[in-house]
Amino acid sequence: MRADDAVGLVSSSEQRSELSSDLTREESAFTAPYDVSSSTLEEKSVQRLPTAFARTLSSIPSYAQARKGNKAPDSHLKFVVVGDGGVGKTCLLISYVQRQFPTDYVPTVFENYVTKIEGPRNMIIELALWDTAGQEEYNRLRPLSYSEVDILMVCYSIDNKTSLQNVQDLWIPEVKHFCPDVPIMLIGLKSDLYARENIDDLVDPRRAESLAKSLGAFVHVQCSAKLRSDIDAVFNVALTTGLRDVLAEQKDVPQLLKNPFKKKPALNRTKETNKTKKKKASRFSCTVL
């Protein structure tokens, strides 16, 4: 064998060896996407899912999750969060969606978050969370958020008694005007502040509870986005209420989650009811001449 041929064979062998090494590296990178020791890959935290409603959020979806993501949702829900500026509405949503408390405060204009969650009986629910601005300059734009809403989450801050008063004077009248038949939740934010020694300047929970009943809110809850205390409970109650009609058919609605403030229809017709009915009927009566 000539020297030139020997050199060519060695060169060809080295090229095949390098190509095989490159393919091996690419294959290992593909088959081990969670290899946190690799400098080219960034570790992503696995999000813990709520107990009652599991969200299908993952950095690299499994085959089952991919099929679920492509599947049309069984139901759509829209929650709108309102309240004074700075009470913690955005922190509430971010703490639920991202599973962490935001460190920087950014005033909200209008934001929305859309995710898919898994409900009872493997239902796929598309959940839209709408964050609104509480400042007065956005009063004319905010009603645009109220279309096709399923749950209204009216918020106040525990360390701001004025924000609770504005619930009565501003927010409940506004949402009832634009969404007269939509269930309302009253949510107290920053409940971790009750752990302080001096709580005289904080909202009395009994006053907030009484206000919720008088204003027709179906529930009053307090939570802490900072500690993530009762965040999942707040949204699980909202989800169960929003899915009331669907779950009622499946007999999955707990009695405790039914609206305790909703007035029951009268079973026996009174004279007053009959008079009202006759008046309404007379309005639409006609006479043939």
PDB file of C-alpha atoms in Angstrom, residues 10-152:
ATOM      1  CA  VAL A  10      -6.365   7.346   8.358  1.00  0.00           C
ATOM      2  CA  SER A  11      -8.004  10.674   7.476  1.00  0.00           C
ATOM      3  CA  SER A  12     -11.258   8.937   6.487  1.00  0.00           C
ATOM      4  CA  SER A  13     -11.227   6.936   9.714  1.00  0.00           C
ATOM      5  CA  GLU A  14     -10.751  10.092  11.792  1.00  0.00           C
ATOM      6  CA  GLN A  15     -13.680  11.807  10.018  1.00  0.00           C
ATOM      7  CA  ARG A  16     -15.957   8.822  10.688  1.00  0.00           C
ATOM      8  CA  SER A  17     -14.873   8.840  14.330  1.00  0.00           C
ATOM      9  CA  GLU A  18     -15.620  12.575  14.695  1.00  0.00           C
ATOM     10  CA  LEU A  19     -19.021  12.175  12.988  1.00  0.00           C
ATOM     11  CA  SER A  20     -19.914   9.266  15.288  1.00  0.00           C
ATOM     12  CA  SER A  21     -18.865  11.325  18.317  1.00  0.00           C
ATOM     13  CA  ASP A  22     -21.045  14.269  17.184  1.00  0.00           C
ATOM     14  CA  LEU A  23     -24.062  12.002  16.677  1.00  0.00           C
ATOM     15  CA  THR A  24     -23.557  10.478  20.115  1.00  0.00           C
ATOM     16  CA  ARG A  25     -23.465  13.926  21.737  1.00  0.00           C
ATOM     17  CA  GLU A  26     -26.617  15.041  19.874  1.00  0.00           C
ATOM     18  CA  GLU A  27     -28.452  11.837  20.794  1.00  0.00           C
ATOM     19  CA  SER A  28     -27.533  12.139  24.465  1.00  0.00           C
ATOM     20  CA  ALA A  29     -28.681  15.772  24.494  1.00  0.00           C
ATOM     21  CA  PHE A  30     -32.007  14.741  22.945  1.00  0.00           C
ATOM     22  CA  THR A  31     -32.671  11.767  25.204  1.00  0.00           C
ATOM     23  CA  ALA A  32     -31.671  13.605  28.420  1.00  0.00           C
ATOM     24  CA  PRO A  33     -33.341  17.052  28.234  1.00  0.00           C
ATOM     25  CA  TYR A  34     -33.339  17.402  32.039  1.00  0.00           C
ATOM     26  CA  ASP A  35     -29.564  16.961  32.393  1.00  0.00           C
ATOM     27  CA  VAL A  36     -28.934  19.889  34.735  1.00  0.00           C
ATOM     28  CA  SER A  37     -25.174  19.273  34.634  1.00  0.00           C
ATOM     29  CA  SER A  38     -25.016  20.461  31.017  1.00  0.00           C
ATOM     30  CA  SER A  39     -23.996  24.083  30.677  1.00  0.00           C
ATOM     31  CA  THR A  40     -26.196  24.554  27.605  1.00  0.00           C
ATOM     32  CA  LEU A  41     -29.420  23.569  29.330  1.00  0.00           C
ATOM     33  CA  GLU A  42     -31.261  25.644  31.882  1.00  0.00           C
ATOM     34  CA  GLU A  43     -33.036  23.945  34.761  1.00  0.00           C
ATOM     35  CA  LYS A  44     -36.716  24.742  34.980  1.00  0.00           C
ATOM     36  CA  SER A  45     -38.586  24.206  38.217  1.00  0.00           C
ATOM     37  CA  VAL A  46     -41.424  21.700  38.206  1.00  0.00           C
ATOM     38  CA  GLN A  47     -44.591  23.416  39.343  1.00  0.00           C
ATOM     39  CA  ARG A  48     -46.607  21.825  42.124  1.00  0.00           C
ATOM     40  CA  LEU A  49     -50.224  21.436  41.198  1.00  0.00           C
ATOM     41  CA  PRO A  50     -53.270  22.353  43.294  1.00  0.00           C
ATOM     42  CA  THR A  51     -55.171  19.503  44.870  1.00  0.00           C
ATOM     43  CA  ALA A  52     -58.618  20.028  43.406  1.00  0.00           C
ATOM     44  CA  PHE A  53     -57.740  21.452  40.002  1.00  0.00           C
ATOM     45  CA  ALA A  54     -54.434  20.480  38.378  1.00  0.00           C
ATOM     46  CA  ARG A  55     -52.979  22.850  35.811  1.00  0.00           C
ATOM     47  CA  THR A  56     -51.280  21.343  32.756  1.00  0.00           C
ATOM     48  CA  LEU A  57     -48.219  23.601  32.818  1.00  0.00           C
ATOM     49  CA  SER A  58     -44.872  21.986  32.029  1.00  0.00           C
ATOM     50  CA  SER A  59     -41.643  23.026  30.327  1.00  0.00           C
ATOM     51  CA  ILE A  60     -41.555  19.841  28.200  1.00  0.00           C
ATOM     52  CA  PRO A  61     -45.012  18.242  27.923  1.00  0.00           C
ATOM     53  CA  SER A  62     -45.476  14.500  27.938  1.00  0.00           C
ATOM     54  CA  TYR A  63     -47.398  12.730  25.177  1.00  0.00           C
ATOM     55  CA  ALA A  64     -50.535  12.735  27.325  1.00  0.00           C
ATOM     56  CA  GLN A  65     -50.143  16.451  28.029  1.00  0.00           C
ATOM     57  CA  ALA A  66     -49.585  17.163  24.331  1.00  0.00           C
ATOM     58  CA  ARG A  67     -52.826  15.381  23.455  1.00  0.00           C
ATOM     59  CA  LYS A  68     -54.595  17.255  26.241  1.00  0.00           C
ATOM     60  CA  GLY A  69     -53.194  20.570  25.003  1.00  0.00           C
ATOM     61  CA  ASN A  70     -54.532  19.914  21.507  1.00  0.00           C
ATOM     62  CA  LYS A  71     -57.914  18.811  22.797  1.00  0.00           C
ATOM     63  CA  ALA A  72     -60.695  21.360  22.673  1.00  0.00           C
ATOM     64  CA  PRO A  73     -61.630  22.506  26.202  1.00  0.00           C
ATOM     65  CA  ASP A  74     -64.792  21.072  27.698  1.00  0.00           C
ATOM     66  CA  SER A  75     -65.558  24.419  29.315  1.00  0.00           C
ATOM     67  CA  HIS A  76     -64.369  28.034  29.279  1.00  0.00           C
ATOM     68  CA  LEU A  77     -64.243  30.235  32.373  1.00  0.00           C
ATOM     69  CA  LYS A  78     -63.365  33.893  32.747  1.00  0.00           C
ATOM     70  CA  PHE A  79     -62.540  35.515  36.092  1.00  0.00           C
ATOM     71  CA  VAL A  80     -62.158  39.287  36.378  1.00  0.00           C
ATOM     72  CA  VAL A  81     -60.289  40.806  39.335  1.00  0.00           C
ATOM     73  CA  VAL A  82     -61.216  44.342  40.438  1.00  0.00           C
ATOM     74  CA  GLY A  83     -60.381  46.598  43.359  1.00  0.00           C
ATOM     75  CA  ASP A  84     -58.416  49.686  44.338  1.00  0.00           C
ATOM     76  CA  GLY A  85     -54.979  50.200  42.836  1.00  0.00           C
ATOM     77  CA  GLY A  86     -52.146  48.726  44.893  1.00  0.00           C
ATOM     78  CA  VAL A  87     -54.220  46.307  46.991  1.00  0.00           C
ATOM     79  CA  GLY A  88     -52.441  43.258  45.527  1.00  0.00           C
ATOM     80  CA  LYS A  89     -54.631  42.063  42.650  1.00  0.00           C
ATOM     81  CA  THR A  90     -51.721  41.365  40.308  1.00  0.00           C
ATOM     82  CA  CYS A  91     -49.771  39.575  43.055  1.00  0.00           C
ATOM     83  CA  LEU A  92     -52.796  37.352  43.651  1.00  0.00           C
ATOM     84  CA  LEU A  93     -52.900  36.257  40.008  1.00  0.00           C
ATOM     85  CA  ILE A  94     -49.141  35.869  39.583  1.00  0.00           C
ATOM     86  CA  SER A  95     -48.892  33.876  42.799  1.00  0.00           C
ATOM     87  CA  TYR A  96     -51.539  31.485  41.470  1.00  0.00           C
ATOM     88  CA  VAL A  97     -50.318  31.247  37.878  1.00  0.00           C
ATOM     89  CA  GLN A  98     -46.548  31.266  38.402  1.00  0.00           C
ATOM     90  CA  ARG A  99     -46.520  29.714  41.883  1.00  0.00           C
ATOM     91  CA  GLN A 100     -44.289  32.464  43.229  1.00  0.00           C
ATOM     92  CA  PHE A 101     -44.646  35.936  44.707  1.00  0.00           C
ATOM     93  CA  PRO A 102     -43.445  38.789  42.438  1.00  0.00           C
ATOM     94  CA  THR A 103     -40.681  40.912  43.913  1.00  0.00           C
ATOM     95  CA  ASP A 104     -41.223  44.018  41.756  1.00  0.00           C
ATOM     96  CA  TYR A 105     -44.394  46.098  41.678  1.00  0.00           C
ATOM     97  CA  VAL A 106     -45.524  47.071  38.192  1.00  0.00           C
ATOM     98  CA  PRO A 107     -48.773  49.086  37.995  1.00  0.00           C
ATOM     99  CA  THR A 108     -51.326  47.214  35.928  1.00  0.00           C
ATOM    100  CA  VAL A 109     -53.179  48.702  32.999  1.00  0.00           C
ATOM    101  CA  PHE A 110     -54.946  45.606  31.686  1.00  0.00           C
ATOM    102  CA  GLU A 111     -53.457  42.116  31.686  1.00  0.00           C
ATOM    103  CA  ASN A 112     -54.871  38.659  31.184  1.00  0.00           C
ATOM    104  CA  TYR A 113     -53.561  35.168  31.742  1.00  0.00           C
ATOM    105  CA  VAL A 114     -54.921  32.095  29.970  1.00  0.00           C
ATOM    106  CA  THR A 115     -54.170  28.533  31.004  1.00  0.00           C
ATOM    107  CA  LYS A 116     -55.735  25.099  30.813  1.00  0.00           C
ATOM    108  CA  ILE A 117     -56.551  23.183  33.957  1.00  0.00           C
ATOM    109  CA  GLU A 118     -57.850  19.718  34.637  1.00  0.00           C
ATOM    110  CA  GLY A 119     -61.099  19.623  36.560  1.00  0.00           C
ATOM    111  CA  PRO A 120     -63.265  16.814  37.927  1.00  0.00           C
ATOM    112  CA  ARG A 121     -63.888  13.773  35.733  1.00  0.00           C
ATOM    113  CA  ASN A 122     -60.855  14.719  33.584  1.00  0.00           C
ATOM    114  CA  MET A 123     -62.572  17.826  32.272  1.00  0.00           C
ATOM    115  CA  ILE A 124     -60.303  20.244  30.409  1.00  0.00           C
ATOM    116  CA  ILE A 125     -61.094  23.840  31.358  1.00  0.00           C
ATOM    117  CA  GLU A 126     -59.676  26.903  29.662  1.00  0.00           C
ATOM    118  CA  LEU A 127     -59.325  29.514  32.390  1.00  0.00           C
ATOM    119  CA  ALA A 128     -58.876  33.198  31.565  1.00  0.00           C
ATOM    120  CA  LEU A 129     -57.828  35.513  34.406  1.00  0.00           C
ATOM    121  CA  TRP A 130     -58.318  39.227  33.730  1.00  0.00           C
ATOM    122  CA  ASP A 131     -56.408  41.769  35.783  1.00  0.00           C
ATOM    123  CA  THR A 132     -57.761  45.333  35.774  1.00  0.00           C
ATOM    124  CA  ALA A 133     -56.490  48.732  36.833  1.00  0.00           C
ATOM    125  CA  GLY A 134     -58.223  50.313  39.807  1.00  0.00           C
ATOM    126  CA  GLN A 135     -57.125  53.884  39.143  1.00  0.00           C
ATOM    127  CA  GLU A 136     -59.798  56.435  38.307  1.00  0.00           C
ATOM    128  CA  GLU A 137     -58.300  57.278  34.908  1.00  0.00           C
ATOM    129  CA  TYR A 138     -59.187  53.775  33.686  1.00  0.00           C
ATOM    130  CA  ASN A 139     -62.854  53.931  34.683  1.00  0.00           C
ATOM    131  CA  ARG A 140     -63.990  54.239  31.068  1.00  0.00           C
ATOM    132  CA  LEU A 141     -61.853  51.342  29.826  1.00  0.00           C
ATOM    133  CA  ARG A 142     -62.435  48.877  32.649  1.00  0.00           C
ATOM    134  CA  PRO A 143     -66.015  47.915  31.640  1.00  0.00           C
ATOM    135  CA  LEU A 144     -64.570  46.373  28.472  1.00  0.00           C
ATOM    136  CA  SER A 145     -63.260  43.569  30.687  1.00  0.00           C
ATOM    137  CA  TYR A 146     -66.713  42.639  31.959  1.00  0.00           C
ATOM    138  CA  SER A 147     -68.020  40.909  28.839  1.00  0.00           C
ATOM    139  CA  GLU A 148     -68.821  37.201  29.245  1.00  0.00           C
ATOM    140  CA  VAL A 149     -67.379  37.036  32.762  1.00  0.00           C
ATOM    141  CA  ASP A 150     -68.197  34.019  34.957  1.00  0.00           C
ATOM    142  CA  ILE A 151     -66.818  35.109  38.352  1.00  0.00           C
ATOM    143  CA  LEU A 152     -66.080  38.598  39.691  1.00  0.00           C
TER     144      LEU A 152
END
